XYZ file of C-alpha atoms in Angstrom:
605
model
C -29.210 -39.913 44.797
C -29.983 -42.227 41.850
C -33.640 -42.079 42.671
C -33.406 -38.259 43.174
C -31.739 -37.802 39.674
C -34.313 -40.018 38.030
C -37.095 -38.216 39.589
C -35.744 -34.768 38.773
C -35.418 -35.704 35.108
C -38.947 -36.866 35.118
C -40.649 -34.040 37.062
C -38.603 -30.824 35.853
C -41.051 -28.521 34.105
C -39.592 -26.569 31.159
C -40.426 -23.211 32.584
C -38.777 -23.424 35.948
C -36.620 -26.391 36.932
C -36.098 -25.536 40.422
C -39.789 -25.510 41.202
C -39.966 -29.020 39.555
C -37.159 -30.317 41.745
C -38.624 -28.828 44.995
C -42.141 -30.553 44.210
C -40.410 -33.847 43.397
C -38.532 -33.760 46.760
C -41.779 -32.766 48.486
C -43.727 -35.643 47.180
C -41.146 -38.015 48.262
C -41.160 -37.004 51.766
C -44.807 -36.800 51.903
C -45.012 -40.375 50.781
C -42.616 -41.320 53.464
C -44.698 -39.536 56.029
C -47.763 -41.469 54.987
C -45.812 -44.752 55.171
C -44.702 -43.817 58.769
C -48.344 -42.810 59.796
C -49.772 -46.026 58.403
C -47.318 -48.062 60.275
C -48.189 -46.299 63.437
C -51.851 -46.821 62.629
C -51.111 -50.566 62.067
C -49.319 -50.742 65.380
C -52.238 -48.919 67.172
C -54.602 -51.282 65.702
C -52.657 -54.332 67.043
C -52.614 -52.804 70.475
C -56.295 -52.248 70.451
C -57.178 -55.587 69.486
C -54.945 -57.061 72.272
C -56.520 -54.865 74.924
C -60.202 -55.232 73.766
C -62.633 -54.313 76.459
C -60.098 -52.088 78.272
C -61.117 -48.718 79.701
C -60.998 -45.869 77.307
C -58.677 -44.079 79.626
C -55.923 -46.351 78.944
C -55.884 -45.361 75.367
C -55.530 -41.782 76.462
C -52.747 -42.886 78.908
C -50.925 -44.607 75.946
C -51.118 -41.466 73.760
C -49.970 -39.415 76.615
C -47.182 -41.797 77.411
C -46.049 -41.855 73.547
C -46.730 -38.350 72.705
C -42.972 -37.625 72.604
C -42.289 -40.469 70.413
C -44.904 -39.319 67.962
C -43.623 -35.499 68.032
C -40.082 -36.932 67.389
C -41.322 -38.830 64.341
C -42.917 -35.650 63.039
C -39.887 -33.532 63.703
C -37.712 -36.200 61.995
C -39.991 -36.058 58.996
C -39.839 -32.166 58.758
C -36.171 -32.351 59.114
C -35.819 -34.629 56.075
C -38.293 -32.488 54.149
C -36.152 -29.317 54.877
C -32.827 -31.121 54.182
C -34.159 -32.288 50.696
C -35.190 -28.745 49.864
C -31.860 -27.364 50.967
C -29.987 -29.938 48.922
C -32.013 -29.249 45.782
C -31.380 -25.535 46.240
C -27.600 -26.105 46.374
C -27.620 -28.364 43.293
C -29.524 -25.678 41.404
C -27.093 -23.122 42.377
C -24.073 -25.173 41.422
C -25.810 -25.939 38.027
C -26.580 -22.251 37.457
C -23.035 -21.070 38.182
C -21.627 -23.841 35.825
C -23.997 -22.707 33.107
C -23.086 -19.089 33.572
C -19.407 -19.773 33.658
C -19.569 -21.673 30.499
C -21.532 -18.927 28.624
C -19.032 -16.350 29.994
C -16.072 -18.469 28.873
C -17.553 -18.962 25.482
C -18.505 -15.350 25.194
C -15.001 -14.306 26.226
C -13.492 -16.692 23.635
C -15.634 -15.159 21.052
C -14.802 -11.671 22.041
C -11.096 -12.429 21.947
C -11.611 -13.980 18.480
C -13.452 -10.795 17.203
C -10.926 -8.592 18.869
C -8.073 -10.528 17.161
C -9.801 -10.274 13.788
C -10.484 -6.526 13.913
C -7.274 -5.668 15.835
C -5.046 -3.199 13.978
C -1.312 -3.500 14.049
C 0.348 -1.332 16.583
C 2.407 1.489 15.380
C 6.020 0.353 14.387
C 8.846 2.643 15.297
C 12.417 1.845 14.483
C 13.875 5.116 15.559
C 11.920 6.301 18.493
C 14.701 8.579 19.834
C 15.171 10.394 16.474
C 11.492 10.787 16.110
C 11.259 12.389 19.526
C 14.086 14.902 18.741
C 12.510 15.509 15.270
C 9.294 16.346 16.934
C 10.873 18.713 19.319
C 12.688 20.386 16.616
C 9.567 20.896 14.366
C 7.582 22.314 17.356
C 10.179 25.004 18.363
C 8.662 28.506 18.366
C 11.091 29.522 15.466
C 12.057 26.376 13.537
C 14.767 26.522 10.991
C 13.636 27.752 7.632
C 14.206 25.028 4.866
C 16.607 26.015 2.095
C 15.463 23.102 -0.190
C 12.321 24.828 -1.649
C 14.867 26.118 -4.294
C 17.557 24.684 -6.328
C 20.840 25.181 -4.523
C 23.024 25.663 -7.747
C 22.480 28.511 -10.139
C 23.958 26.585 -13.044
C 20.749 24.561 -13.192
C 18.876 27.465 -14.765
C 21.498 27.688 -17.527
C 20.086 24.412 -19.191
C 17.103 25.080 -21.519
C 14.816 22.600 -23.328
C 15.653 22.263 -27.017
C 14.818 18.552 -28.094
C 11.904 19.864 -30.136
C 14.176 21.669 -32.541
C 13.874 20.641 -36.173
C 17.222 19.116 -37.375
C 18.521 20.383 -40.749
C 18.534 16.864 -42.082
C 15.766 14.839 -40.331
C 16.984 11.608 -41.934
C 13.550 10.481 -42.852
C 13.223 8.491 -46.205
C 10.128 8.435 -48.397
C 10.240 4.619 -48.725
C 9.749 2.631 -45.631
C 11.446 -0.804 -45.024
C 8.180 -2.076 -43.485
C 6.011 -1.764 -40.172
C 7.056 -2.097 -36.583
C 4.438 -3.174 -34.192
C 5.112 -2.834 -30.411
C 3.247 -4.468 -27.596
C 4.652 -2.821 -24.422
C 4.465 -4.454 -21.043
C 4.603 -2.990 -17.497
C 2.775 0.103 -15.991
C 2.423 3.602 -17.200
C 6.242 4.624 -16.787
C 7.592 1.301 -18.357
C 5.321 1.750 -21.209
C 6.383 5.401 -21.725
C 9.955 4.278 -22.004
C 9.013 1.489 -24.424
C 7.247 3.902 -26.726
C 10.151 6.288 -27.067
C 12.611 3.397 -27.521
C 10.298 2.113 -30.369
C 10.356 5.577 -32.082
C 14.190 5.574 -32.037
C 14.321 1.964 -33.389
C 11.832 2.837 -36.156
C 14.026 5.734 -37.150
C 17.062 3.610 -36.945
C 15.585 0.957 -39.299
C 13.733 3.471 -41.525
C 10.462 1.792 -40.683
C 6.813 2.889 -40.168
C 5.856 2.726 -36.530
C 2.272 1.484 -35.763
C 0.818 3.182 -32.580
C 2.068 0.987 -29.799
C -0.321 -1.163 -27.876
C -0.175 -2.121 -24.156
C -0.223 -5.616 -22.979
C -2.773 -6.544 -20.265
C -0.987 -7.402 -17.110
C -2.401 -9.555 -14.171
C -0.427 -7.211 -11.924
C -1.665 -3.858 -13.204
C -5.041 -5.122 -14.472
C -5.531 -2.213 -16.666
C -7.098 -2.522 -20.241
C -6.163 1.056 -21.285
C -4.428 1.516 -24.624
C -2.444 4.434 -26.172
C -5.509 6.648 -26.868
C -6.782 6.267 -23.485
C -3.692 7.953 -21.957
C -2.043 10.037 -24.653
C -3.289 12.284 -27.456
C -2.783 10.116 -30.605
C -3.033 12.817 -33.271
C -0.669 15.240 -31.260
C 2.005 12.378 -31.052
C 1.846 11.635 -34.752
C 2.016 15.364 -35.623
C 5.008 16.279 -33.418
C 7.181 13.460 -34.821
C 6.001 13.429 -38.281
C 9.180 14.998 -39.824
C 11.261 12.266 -38.354
C 9.198 9.118 -38.154
C 6.332 7.772 -40.177
C 3.567 6.733 -37.562
C 0.241 5.111 -38.518
C -2.624 3.958 -36.173
C -2.948 0.574 -37.629
C -1.416 -1.873 -40.068
C -2.573 -1.672 -43.817
C -5.398 -4.269 -44.517
C -3.245 -6.665 -46.507
C -0.954 -7.299 -43.558
C -3.710 -7.578 -40.865
C -4.312 -11.177 -41.800
C -0.875 -12.355 -41.829
C 0.218 -14.808 -39.030
C 3.281 -12.870 -37.620
C 4.525 -15.696 -35.701
C 4.298 -18.052 -38.577
C 6.350 -16.097 -40.881
C 9.062 -15.590 -38.213
C 8.417 -11.841 -37.584
C 7.576 -12.085 -33.913
C 10.490 -10.508 -31.820
C 10.648 -11.485 -28.024
C 12.934 -10.654 -25.226
C 14.860 -13.821 -26.039
C 15.775 -12.404 -29.448
C 16.939 -8.938 -28.247
C 19.117 -8.448 -25.158
C 18.270 -5.933 -22.458
C 19.770 -2.508 -23.366
C 20.793 -3.721 -26.783
C 22.990 -1.612 -29.260
C 21.817 -0.231 -32.611
C 23.994 -2.734 -34.373
C 22.021 -5.589 -32.807
C 18.747 -4.210 -34.318
C 20.459 -3.823 -37.685
C 21.768 -7.427 -37.645
C 18.887 -9.233 -36.110
C 15.801 -7.285 -36.992
C 16.320 -5.339 -40.137
C 16.755 -8.409 -42.417
C 13.399 -9.812 -41.072
C 11.757 -6.435 -41.549
C 12.757 -6.164 -45.163
C 11.937 -9.796 -46.005
C 8.549 -9.846 -44.455
C 7.611 -6.217 -44.326
C 6.520 -6.368 -40.731
C 7.892 -7.218 -37.321
C 6.213 -7.347 -34.076
C 8.073 -6.545 -30.714
C 6.208 -8.565 -28.035
C 6.608 -7.553 -24.493
C 8.888 -4.639 -25.528
C 10.416 -2.458 -22.743
C 13.838 -1.563 -21.966
C 15.530 -3.147 -24.963
C 17.680 -0.196 -26.348
C 20.712 0.862 -24.503
C 21.621 4.509 -24.002
C 25.195 4.363 -25.228
C 26.586 4.222 -27.632
C 23.814 5.710 -29.631
C 23.748 8.176 -32.625
C 22.978 11.793 -31.308
C 19.998 11.964 -33.581
C 18.369 8.907 -32.027
C 19.123 10.221 -28.645
C 17.590 13.538 -29.487
C 14.341 11.728 -31.002
C 14.015 9.787 -27.640
C 14.060 13.132 -25.876
C 11.596 14.684 -28.215
C 9.118 11.810 -27.829
C 9.323 11.757 -23.969
C 9.415 15.425 -23.262
C 7.307 16.835 -26.190
C 5.211 14.228 -28.170
C 3.682 12.376 -25.320
C 0.918 14.676 -24.045
C -1.886 13.257 -21.673
C -5.503 13.259 -22.935
C -7.833 16.112 -21.615
C -9.491 13.844 -19.267
C -6.278 13.291 -17.286
C -5.162 16.967 -17.685
C -8.387 18.209 -16.122
C -8.588 15.940 -13.262
C -4.772 16.542 -12.505
C -5.366 20.240 -12.605
C -7.815 19.778 -9.868
C -5.284 17.847 -7.864
C -2.678 20.636 -8.198
C -4.947 23.514 -7.513
C -6.392 21.983 -4.413
C -3.053 21.081 -3.108
C -1.698 24.633 -3.806
C -4.962 26.138 -2.500
C -4.560 28.997 -4.939
C -4.358 29.806 -8.638
C -0.856 30.690 -9.808
C 1.182 31.690 -12.740
C 1.541 28.701 -15.062
C 5.174 27.331 -15.127
C 6.611 25.598 -18.100
C 5.754 22.262 -16.297
C 2.216 23.279 -15.931
C 1.704 24.242 -19.505
C 3.367 20.994 -20.823
C 1.433 18.661 -18.484
C -1.884 20.416 -17.757
C -2.416 22.201 -21.063
C -5.138 24.954 -20.748
C -6.770 23.307 -17.777
C -4.647 25.334 -15.482
C -5.675 29.004 -15.150
C -3.094 31.591 -15.464
C -2.532 34.674 -13.274
C -0.122 37.516 -13.710
C 3.432 36.589 -12.446
C 3.592 39.466 -10.139
C 0.777 38.211 -8.102
C 2.133 34.662 -8.042
C 4.671 34.888 -5.232
C 2.178 36.861 -3.122
C -0.561 34.275 -3.699
C 1.524 31.147 -3.034
C 2.740 32.206 0.389
C 2.704 29.070 2.666
C 0.793 26.958 0.149
C 3.773 25.408 -1.549
C 3.645 21.712 -1.575
C 6.154 18.912 -1.612
C 5.286 15.677 -3.510
C 6.735 12.525 -2.040
C 6.825 9.359 -3.988
C 6.946 6.642 -1.247
C 7.944 3.204 -2.518
C 6.793 1.151 0.453
C 4.239 -1.242 -1.229
C 3.977 -4.796 -0.116
C 5.650 -6.183 -3.198
C 8.616 -3.829 -2.921
C 9.046 -4.527 0.792
C 8.846 -8.353 0.418
C 11.232 -8.509 -2.639
C 13.855 -6.514 -0.772
C 14.263 -9.227 1.844
C 14.980 -6.550 4.519
C 13.907 -6.312 8.114
C 11.559 -3.397 8.869
C 11.063 -3.772 12.655
C 7.700 -5.476 12.617
C 8.873 -8.675 14.456
C 8.512 -12.277 13.648
C 4.834 -11.987 12.462
C 6.021 -9.576 9.788
C 8.907 -11.683 8.799
C 6.491 -14.687 8.258
C 4.093 -12.562 6.403
C 6.625 -11.226 3.993
C 8.136 -14.761 3.415
C 4.583 -16.067 2.590
C 4.259 -13.259 0.095
C 7.449 -14.077 -1.563
C 6.643 -17.750 -1.836
C 3.455 -16.915 -3.716
C 4.391 -13.909 -5.804
C 8.158 -14.262 -6.465
C 8.809 -18.024 -6.898
C 11.878 -17.418 -9.037
C 13.500 -15.288 -6.261
C 12.898 -18.156 -3.827
C 14.623 -20.695 -6.179
C 17.481 -18.183 -6.598
C 17.879 -17.726 -2.895
C 18.222 -21.491 -2.465
C 21.242 -21.809 -4.598
C 22.995 -18.567 -3.369
C 24.718 -17.508 -0.242
C 22.118 -15.545 1.780
C 22.696 -11.907 2.790
C 21.455 -10.814 6.207
C 18.777 -8.116 6.494
C 21.446 -5.944 8.380
C 23.923 -6.274 5.525
C 21.221 -5.420 2.911
C 20.385 -2.218 4.832
C 24.092 -1.160 5.114
C 24.394 -1.726 1.297
C 21.384 0.638 0.657
C 19.056 -1.941 -0.757
C 16.209 -1.388 1.557
C 13.310 0.807 0.613
C 12.882 3.806 3.038
C 10.036 3.458 5.426
C 7.526 6.198 6.017
C 9.291 6.897 9.442
C 12.820 7.198 7.555
C 11.222 9.540 5.056
C 9.759 11.778 7.728
C 13.084 12.015 9.464
C 14.765 12.961 6.268
C 12.249 15.744 5.614
C 12.534 17.164 9.150
C 16.265 17.088 9.076
C 16.046 19.253 5.919
C 13.942 21.888 7.905
C 10.497 21.265 6.280
C 7.958 22.594 8.765
C 5.392 20.688 10.687
C 2.606 22.348 8.555
C 4.145 21.479 5.210
C 1.622 20.244 2.654
C 2.660 16.981 1.308
C 1.102 15.090 -1.569
C 1.754 11.222 -1.310
C 2.078 9.407 -4.715
C 2.051 5.701 -5.070
C 0.057 2.567 -4.194
C -1.157 1.354 -0.875
C 1.481 1.654 1.796
C 2.458 -1.638 3.441
C 1.240 -1.790 7.102
C -0.979 1.173 6.402
C -1.656 3.101 9.621
C 0.826 1.227 11.743
C 3.563 2.624 9.400
C 2.110 5.952 8.506
C 1.569 6.952 12.222
C 5.258 7.990 12.668
C 5.074 10.084 9.389
C 1.755 11.788 10.246
C 2.859 12.575 13.769
C 5.379 14.972 12.169
C 3.584 15.942 9.056
C -0.163 15.800 9.456
C -1.061 17.768 6.304
C -0.732 14.800 4.034
C -2.985 14.419 0.878
C -3.502 11.958 -1.789
C -5.574 11.837 -5.165
C -8.104 9.888 -3.176
C -8.549 12.597 -0.526
C -8.301 15.537 -2.931
C -10.858 14.267 -5.539
C -14.492 13.484 -4.969
C -15.710 9.970 -5.669
C -17.523 11.164 -8.830
C -14.254 12.816 -9.994
C -12.371 9.686 -9.390
C -15.047 7.351 -10.877
C -13.716 7.662 -14.601
C -10.260 6.237 -13.455
C -11.267 3.500 -11.292
C -9.938 0.093 -12.536
C -7.433 1.938 -14.714
C -4.112 1.916 -12.613
C -2.040 3.490 -15.488
C -4.462 6.414 -15.763
C -4.359 6.866 -11.873
C -0.500 6.702 -12.080
C -0.717 9.496 -14.769
C -2.366 11.762 -12.019
C 0.410 11.092 -9.597
C 2.978 11.733 -12.269
C 1.452 15.217 -12.944
C 1.199 16.129 -9.240
C 4.739 15.089 -8.563
C 6.173 16.745 -11.598
C 4.499 20.184 -11.011
C 5.171 20.242 -7.293
C 7.377 22.863 -5.783
C 9.669 20.104 -4.368
C 9.680 16.418 -5.263
C 11.283 13.927 -2.985
C 11.970 10.340 -4.032
C 12.795 7.408 -1.738
C 13.985 4.920 -4.439
C 16.084 6.315 -7.281
C 15.465 3.035 -9.056
C 11.914 3.799 -9.341
C 10.798 4.389 -13.089
C 8.202 7.015 -11.987
C 10.785 8.909 -9.874
C 13.319 8.683 -12.692
C 10.882 10.031 -15.239
C 9.402 12.784 -12.860
C 12.897 14.092 -11.847
C 13.814 14.104 -15.572
C 10.705 16.345 -16.377
C 11.582 18.760 -13.665
C 15.091 18.976 -14.962
C 13.960 19.494 -18.508
C 11.194 22.096 -17.867
C 11.980 23.366 -14.338
C 14.242 26.252 -15.498
C 16.358 25.683 -12.323
C 13.392 26.216 -10.014
C 12.069 22.680 -9.557
C 14.245 20.936 -6.945
C 14.314 17.168 -6.546
C 15.409 15.466 -3.344
C 17.474 12.150 -3.882
C 18.652 10.474 -0.761
C 21.513 8.063 -1.000
C 20.100 5.072 0.829
C 23.548 3.705 1.736
C 24.644 6.982 3.402
C 21.308 7.395 5.089
C 21.396 3.866 6.498
C 24.873 4.747 7.979
C 23.593 7.935 9.565
C 20.390 6.160 10.932
C 22.466 3.413 12.530
C 23.685 5.967 15.036
C 20.004 6.540 16.114
C 20.802 5.915 19.901
C 23.705 8.421 20.086
C 23.748 10.908 17.332
C 22.804 14.545 18.306
C 20.108 16.162 16.322
C 22.314 18.974 14.872
C 24.779 16.380 13.633
C 21.930 14.453 12.129
C 20.594 17.456 10.130
C 24.069 18.400 8.960
C 24.818 14.919 7.589
C 21.508 14.599 5.921
C 21.756 17.971 4.337
C 25.055 17.327 2.891
C 23.971 14.016 1.523
C 21.013 15.690 -0.348
C 22.983 18.772 -1.648
C 25.534 16.378 -3.230
C 22.676 14.661 -5.078
C 21.445 18.066 -6.329
C 24.740 19.103 -8.066
C 24.286 19.949 -11.596
C 25.810 17.305 -13.881
C 25.908 16.488 -17.441
C 24.474 13.012 -18.181
C 27.243 10.391 -17.887
C 27.873 7.548 -20.354
C 25.270 4.874 -20.151
C 22.959 6.882 -17.942
C 19.256 7.365 -18.698
C 18.500 10.282 -20.808
C 14.960 10.139 -19.551
C 16.133 10.703 -16.098
C 19.171 12.875 -16.807
C 18.344 14.999 -19.826
C 21.154 17.631 -19.367
C 23.134 16.607 -22.614
C 23.650 18.226 -25.831
C 21.181 15.975 -27.575
C 18.295 17.055 -25.165
C 19.068 20.527 -23.758
C 20.950 23.580 -24.739
C 23.309 25.319 -22.439
C 22.995 29.067 -22.436
């Protein structure tokens, strides 16, 4: 066998190894044959020499006598030749199978690797039974008609906007105490709150406000400034009777090192939701002494109560009247709204305020006929990865999802991780019972179906990328397939001016949600949801319903997924939403941007 292997390695041609092996085996046996014949010839020679002079016939007799032995030798040589060929064939077959198996095994591993890489997450469903019941309810021949396209309480229409009325004594003084600069942080909605708080503080301190600037955030990654989002001249004009506003500091003050003279005010200097007296005591002396102060990273730094009514009204005037989006945003947003409604309609007060002249007007008598089934519901679904990870809740995605969210927390929320190490942990189940978990797309779909919104309802989805993408949205789209976003409604060329400008994109969502026939939020703590619902209250004339689920109550209802009847589920969800729609006057300490029904903002007729 060693000789065979050596010969095979020496004689195998590159083109066909099996042929080489057969030839090698053949040569070996042919040589063996020659050796045997030579030996026979030698023996024959010895026999001849010993029988020299004998009769020729004796040689014939010898051949005749030994012919069987000679034949046996030839047969034996042939047998070895065939045996060798057979063995070569067997070894070739084994090697070929081994090679093929290795290639197949490697290919299978590669295929599995590719499949694992490209594999999409399977749909996640936490409430399979309720989803099935909802699907049956929505596909009934005559499904229930939803009552939630309209405000349930008539008192809502008795409140009218009036924050823009000019007060008899504006309180504006000719001589200013100095200049207030503001650098607002956060996204579009946090910046909006900061702007209007700064307007109120400027009035409080009798200061001149420099148009606020927006800090660049590594989260939002948007370089937009005030003039890229809001109309500067309009803002200055609307507030000119109450606050002095300029676009930039006077030249003599531009070269001053604000921090060096002690005029830089940070969050460490002013408490969250500070009272007016805090500004008078801490900020006013610096302003008078240096002529300028700079609020760095300014945001929610002015409380809602107690606050003089004129400052509260000024906040409302700023938010609901002075901050008007630039034409570029209005024009793109009008395309969104018109394509979602699929018709041109009479302009509402919301349309006029948010879209200006970019929304075509038609007579009101044609409005109801035109709109028909093309009303749309806007949904702000707060289920982005950061929101999901920060909540520490369980969303039914299994161990892999829990590890993924924990890894995200460790990278993006190190302070949260440190705080959790020194505090008693709360289980995901308890967090859900307390109403601290953001609603999943599946839960939002069940909510809407319980309220009677039909399978064909057009839904505008606002917000960022949904965590889990299709694996999470499949449950929603199975009940409500007519789902649209700004990315699906606008062409790439129409979206191009807004790419890489997250605040401007958020402005499109803001307008699409505020002007919708119905607005549904899933997280009442969201700044966008709060501001949108406030706009709808202020300009809606009692005809712009907003759906606010109570997450704690909804969690209790959904916990009965395995036993609750569909009719009972509908009744309990409806009662929950109706209670959230009751007409209430703003309570003490509540946000006036979200709940403008107060004497400072709205007038009751």
